[in-house]
Amino acid sequence: MSEKKQPNIWHGFKAFLMRGNVVDLAVAVVIGAAFTNIVNSVVKGIINPVVGAIGTKNLDSYNSCIKAPCTGTGDNATGVRILWGSVLGATLSFVITAAVVYFLMVLPMAKYLARVEARRKAREGTHEVLEVTELEVLQEIRNELVAQREGGRNGR
């Protein structure tokens, strides 16, 4: 009895893995992980130095003390601090990631798909014009035949 259930489980598992969504998701995760390295390099190599020209390269050092005494840094820090520099850094990384994804991936793909759709509609539009023209010609022929037939009956 267990022999009959095992193939069904494996077939179901295989069907699950072979779904397009699972494969697409796996590819997206791998590309996303690789893309994260690019974005982190952009933040580290470009954004942080620009911010460093104004203040410090390490945004994590920006904080506000809400309960004194605030002394020391890292694990030796005392007091209660709001680490708004970390939030700002994460927010900048997110915005940069979103911008790079949008301008380098989403926007070009949308333009490409729009061009493909426009070409498809142009081909269909040409085909429809031909079909409409053929239909009109056939209707005219039918009308002429009906007119001739009626004219022949009236002339008798």
PDB file of C-alpha atoms in Angstrom:
ATOM      1  CA  MET A   1       0.000   0.000   0.000  1.00  0.00           C
ATOM      2  CA  SER A   2       2.875   2.389   0.745  1.00  0.00           C
ATOM      3  CA  GLU A   3       4.356   1.561  -2.682  1.00  0.00           C
ATOM      4  CA  LYS A   4       1.324   3.139  -4.362  1.00  0.00           C
ATOM      5  CA  LYS A   5       1.557   6.349  -2.290  1.00  0.00           C
ATOM      6  CA  GLN A   6       5.282   6.988  -2.872  1.00  0.00           C
ATOM      7  CA  PRO A   7       5.057   7.394  -6.652  1.00  0.00           C
ATOM      8  CA  ASN A   8       2.100   9.745  -6.218  1.00  0.00           C
ATOM      9  CA  ILE A   9       4.059  11.860  -3.741  1.00  0.00           C
ATOM     10  CA  TRP A  10       7.076  11.986  -6.028  1.00  0.00           C
ATOM     11  CA  HIS A  11       4.943  12.758  -9.076  1.00  0.00           C
ATOM     12  CA  GLY A  12       3.235  15.536  -7.158  1.00  0.00           C
ATOM     13  CA  PHE A  13       6.593  16.906  -5.984  1.00  0.00           C
ATOM     14  CA  LYS A  14       7.977  16.740  -9.536  1.00  0.00           C
ATOM     15  CA  ALA A  15       4.886  18.524 -10.873  1.00  0.00           C
ATOM     16  CA  PHE A  16       5.326  21.195  -8.201  1.00  0.00           C
ATOM     17  CA  LEU A  17       8.972  21.759  -9.122  1.00  0.00           C
ATOM     18  CA  MET A  18       8.246  21.840 -12.822  1.00  0.00           C
ATOM     19  CA  ARG A  19       5.652  24.571 -12.528  1.00  0.00           C
ATOM     20  CA  GLY A  20       6.712  27.745 -14.275  1.00  0.00           C
ATOM     21  CA  ASN A  21       6.165  29.859 -11.180  1.00  0.00           C
ATOM     22  CA  VAL A  22       8.602  27.875  -9.053  1.00  0.00           C
ATOM     23  CA  VAL A  23      11.339  27.996 -11.667  1.00  0.00           C
ATOM     24  CA  ASP A  24      10.741  31.710 -12.315  1.00  0.00           C
ATOM     25  CA  LEU A  25      10.865  32.417  -8.595  1.00  0.00           C
ATOM     26  CA  ALA A  26      14.112  30.477  -8.188  1.00  0.00           C
ATOM     27  CA  VAL A  27      15.694  32.409 -11.061  1.00  0.00           C
ATOM     28  CA  ALA A  28      14.469  35.694  -9.573  1.00  0.00           C
ATOM     29  CA  VAL A  29      15.986  34.868  -6.185  1.00  0.00           C
ATOM     30  CA  VAL A  30      19.355  33.982  -7.708  1.00  0.00           C
ATOM     31  CA  ILE A  31      19.421  37.095  -9.881  1.00  0.00           C
ATOM     32  CA  GLY A  32      18.246  39.195  -6.935  1.00  0.00           C
ATOM     33  CA  ALA A  33      21.085  37.896  -4.780  1.00  0.00           C
ATOM     34  CA  ALA A  34      23.619  38.702  -7.481  1.00  0.00           C
ATOM     35  CA  PHE A  35      21.998  42.076  -8.058  1.00  0.00           C
ATOM     36  CA  THR A  36      22.261  42.883  -4.347  1.00  0.00           C
ATOM     37  CA  ASN A  37      26.051  42.751  -4.664  1.00  0.00           C
ATOM     38  CA  ILE A  38      25.923  45.315  -7.465  1.00  0.00           C
ATOM     39  CA  VAL A  39      23.702  47.648  -5.466  1.00  0.00           C
ATOM     40  CA  ASN A  40      25.849  47.273  -2.349  1.00  0.00           C
ATOM     41  CA  SER A  41      28.904  48.155  -4.434  1.00  0.00           C
ATOM     42  CA  VAL A  42      27.160  51.254  -5.778  1.00  0.00           C
ATOM     43  CA  VAL A  43      26.219  52.323  -2.256  1.00  0.00           C
ATOM     44  CA  LYS A  44      29.690  51.607  -0.872  1.00  0.00           C
ATOM     45  CA  GLY A  45      31.630  53.049  -3.800  1.00  0.00           C
ATOM     46  CA  ILE A  46      29.509  56.033  -4.829  1.00  0.00           C
ATOM     47  CA  ILE A  47      26.797  56.979  -2.333  1.00  0.00           C
ATOM     48  CA  ASN A  48      28.822  56.634   0.870  1.00  0.00           C
ATOM     49  CA  PRO A  49      31.695  58.802  -0.436  1.00  0.00           C
ATOM     50  CA  VAL A  50      29.195  61.482  -1.525  1.00  0.00           C
ATOM     51  CA  VAL A  51      27.604  61.379   1.920  1.00  0.00           C
ATOM     52  CA  GLY A  52      31.116  61.303   3.391  1.00  0.00           C
ATOM     53  CA  ALA A  53      31.921  64.592   1.647  1.00  0.00           C
ATOM     54  CA  ILE A  54      29.105  66.167   3.647  1.00  0.00           C
ATOM     55  CA  GLY A  55      29.525  64.255   6.891  1.00  0.00           C
ATOM     56  CA  THR A  56      30.865  60.774   7.512  1.00  0.00           C
ATOM     57  CA  LYS A  57      31.022  57.766   5.212  1.00  0.00           C
ATOM     58  CA  ASN A  58      29.488  55.507   7.832  1.00  0.00           C
ATOM     59  CA  LEU A  59      25.841  56.449   8.251  1.00  0.00           C
ATOM     60  CA  ASP A  60      25.597  54.064  11.216  1.00  0.00           C
ATOM     61  CA  SER A  61      27.492  56.610  13.325  1.00  0.00           C
ATOM     62  CA  TYR A  62      24.584  59.078  13.161  1.00  0.00           C
ATOM     63  CA  ASN A  63      22.389  58.722  16.232  1.00  0.00           C
ATOM     64  CA  SER A  64      20.477  60.689  18.819  1.00  0.00           C
ATOM     65  CA  CYS A  65      20.587  60.165  22.557  1.00  0.00           C
ATOM     66  CA  ILE A  66      17.163  59.958  24.192  1.00  0.00           C
ATOM     67  CA  LYS A  67      18.303  58.873  27.637  1.00  0.00           C
ATOM     68  CA  ALA A  68      21.606  60.077  29.073  1.00  0.00           C
ATOM     69  CA  PRO A  69      24.388  59.344  29.670  1.00  0.00           C
ATOM     70  CA  CYS A  70      25.224  58.473  26.055  1.00  0.00           C
ATOM     71  CA  THR A  71      28.897  57.619  25.938  1.00  0.00           C
ATOM     72  CA  GLY A  72      30.945  55.116  23.996  1.00  0.00           C
ATOM     73  CA  THR A  73      30.208  53.337  20.759  1.00  0.00           C
ATOM     74  CA  GLY A  74      29.220  49.840  19.694  1.00  0.00           C
ATOM     75  CA  ASP A  75      28.900  47.276  22.486  1.00  0.00           C
ATOM     76  CA  ASN A  76      30.410  49.702  25.014  1.00  0.00           C
ATOM     77  CA  ALA A  77      27.741  52.358  24.425  1.00  0.00           C
ATOM     78  CA  THR A  78      25.691  53.554  27.348  1.00  0.00           C
ATOM     79  CA  GLY A  79      22.346  55.291  27.401  1.00  0.00           C
ATOM     80  CA  VAL A  80      19.466  54.872  24.978  1.00  0.00           C
ATOM     81  CA  ARG A  81      20.124  55.909  21.405  1.00  0.00           C
ATOM     82  CA  ILE A  82      18.032  56.190  18.283  1.00  0.00           C
ATOM     83  CA  LEU A  83      20.216  54.959  15.446  1.00  0.00           C
ATOM     84  CA  TRP A  84      18.635  57.033  12.710  1.00  0.00           C
ATOM     85  CA  GLY A  85      21.793  56.786  10.595  1.00  0.00           C
ATOM     86  CA  SER A  86      21.217  53.034  10.177  1.00  0.00           C
ATOM     87  CA  VAL A  87      17.623  53.673   9.121  1.00  0.00           C
ATOM     88  CA  LEU A  88      18.780  56.356   6.683  1.00  0.00           C
ATOM     89  CA  GLY A  89      21.397  53.998   5.223  1.00  0.00           C
ATOM     90  CA  ALA A  90      18.887  51.182   4.800  1.00  0.00           C
ATOM     91  CA  THR A  91      16.381  53.596   3.242  1.00  0.00           C
ATOM     92  CA  LEU A  92      18.992  54.897   0.797  1.00  0.00           C
ATOM     93  CA  SER A  93      19.942  51.328  -0.128  1.00  0.00           C
ATOM     94  CA  PHE A  94      16.286  50.502  -0.743  1.00  0.00           C
ATOM     95  CA  VAL A  95      15.662  53.598  -2.856  1.00  0.00           C
ATOM     96  CA  ILE A  96      18.825  53.000  -4.873  1.00  0.00           C
ATOM     97  CA  THR A  97      17.905  49.344  -5.376  1.00  0.00           C
ATOM     98  CA  ALA A  98      14.392  50.284  -6.476  1.00  0.00           C
ATOM     99  CA  ALA A  99      15.736  52.968  -8.846  1.00  0.00           C
ATOM    100  CA  VAL A 100      18.299  50.655 -10.415  1.00  0.00           C
ATOM    101  CA  VAL A 101      15.742  47.865 -10.825  1.00  0.00           C
ATOM    102  CA  TYR A 102      13.211  50.271 -12.328  1.00  0.00           C
ATOM    103  CA  PHE A 103      15.528  52.151 -14.689  1.00  0.00           C
ATOM    104  CA  LEU A 104      17.713  49.224 -15.736  1.00  0.00           C
ATOM    105  CA  MET A 105      15.193  46.386 -15.778  1.00  0.00           C
ATOM    106  CA  VAL A 106      11.514  47.373 -15.562  1.00  0.00           C
ATOM    107  CA  LEU A 107      11.520  50.431 -17.822  1.00  0.00           C
ATOM    108  CA  PRO A 108      13.523  48.862 -20.687  1.00  0.00           C
ATOM    109  CA  MET A 109      11.406  45.689 -20.493  1.00  0.00           C
ATOM    110  CA  ALA A 110       8.189  47.733 -20.548  1.00  0.00           C
ATOM    111  CA  LYS A 111       9.417  49.657 -23.603  1.00  0.00           C
ATOM    112  CA  TYR A 112      10.409  46.425 -25.320  1.00  0.00           C
ATOM    113  CA  LEU A 113       7.043  44.800 -24.592  1.00  0.00           C
ATOM    114  CA  ALA A 114       5.236  47.934 -25.817  1.00  0.00           C
ATOM    115  CA  ARG A 115       7.163  47.780 -29.101  1.00  0.00           C
ATOM    116  CA  VAL A 116       6.385  44.085 -29.496  1.00  0.00           C
ATOM    117  CA  GLU A 117       2.702  44.745 -28.785  1.00  0.00           C
ATOM    118  CA  ALA A 118       2.655  47.659 -31.260  1.00  0.00           C
ATOM    119  CA  ARG A 119       4.181  45.444 -33.959  1.00  0.00           C
ATOM    120  CA  ARG A 120       1.644  42.713 -33.209  1.00  0.00           C
ATOM    121  CA  LYS A 121      -1.245  45.182 -33.385  1.00  0.00           C
ATOM    122  CA  ALA A 122       0.133  46.627 -36.620  1.00  0.00           C
ATOM    123  CA  ARG A 123       0.240  43.142 -38.144  1.00  0.00           C
ATOM    124  CA  GLU A 124      -3.286  42.393 -36.888  1.00  0.00           C
ATOM    125  CA  GLY A 125      -4.502  45.806 -38.061  1.00  0.00           C
ATOM    126  CA  THR A 126      -3.210  45.135 -41.572  1.00  0.00           C
ATOM    127  CA  HIS A 127      -4.823  41.709 -41.514  1.00  0.00           C
ATOM    128  CA  GLU A 128      -8.126  43.174 -40.295  1.00  0.00           C
ATOM    129  CA  VAL A 129      -8.086  45.858 -42.986  1.00  0.00           C
ATOM    130  CA  LEU A 130      -7.631  43.174 -45.605  1.00  0.00           C
ATOM    131  CA  GLU A 131     -10.416  41.110 -44.104  1.00  0.00           C
ATOM    132  CA  VAL A 132     -12.754  44.101 -43.901  1.00  0.00           C
ATOM    133  CA  THR A 133     -11.949  45.022 -47.476  1.00  0.00           C
ATOM    134  CA  GLU A 134     -12.582  41.459 -48.637  1.00  0.00           C
ATOM    135  CA  LEU A 135     -15.827  41.379 -46.691  1.00  0.00           C
ATOM    136  CA  GLU A 136     -16.949  44.627 -48.241  1.00  0.00           C
ATOM    137  CA  VAL A 137     -16.124  43.333 -51.734  1.00  0.00           C
ATOM    138  CA  LEU A 138     -18.067  40.135 -51.086  1.00  0.00           C
ATOM    139  CA  GLN A 139     -21.050  42.145 -49.822  1.00  0.00           C
ATOM    140  CA  GLU A 140     -20.942  44.301 -52.923  1.00  0.00           C
ATOM    141  CA  ILE A 141     -20.831  41.201 -55.142  1.00  0.00           C
ATOM    142  CA  ARG A 142     -23.786  39.735 -53.261  1.00  0.00           C
ATOM    143  CA  ASN A 143     -25.736  42.967 -53.579  1.00  0.00           C
ATOM    144  CA  GLU A 144     -25.009  43.084 -57.315  1.00  0.00           C
ATOM    145  CA  LEU A 145     -26.111  39.475 -57.755  1.00  0.00           C
ATOM    146  CA  VAL A 146     -29.296  40.147 -55.788  1.00  0.00           C
ATOM    147  CA  ALA A 147     -29.917  43.259 -57.861  1.00  0.00           C
ATOM    148  CA  GLN A 148     -29.350  41.352 -61.106  1.00  0.00           C
ATOM    149  CA  ARG A 149     -31.622  38.537 -60.005  1.00  0.00           C
ATOM    150  CA  GLU A 150     -34.373  40.963 -59.021  1.00  0.00           C
ATOM    151  CA  GLY A 151     -33.875  42.868 -62.246  1.00  0.00           C
ATOM    152  CA  GLY A 152     -34.166  39.643 -64.246  1.00  0.00           C
ATOM    153  CA  ARG A 153     -37.430  38.760 -62.486  1.00  0.00           C
ATOM    154  CA  ASN A 154     -38.877  42.211 -63.030  1.00  0.00           C
ATOM    155  CA  GLY A 155     -37.915  42.142 -66.732  1.00  0.00           C
ATOM    156  CA  ARG A 156     -39.765  38.855 -67.410  1.00  0.00           C
TER     157      ARG A 156
END
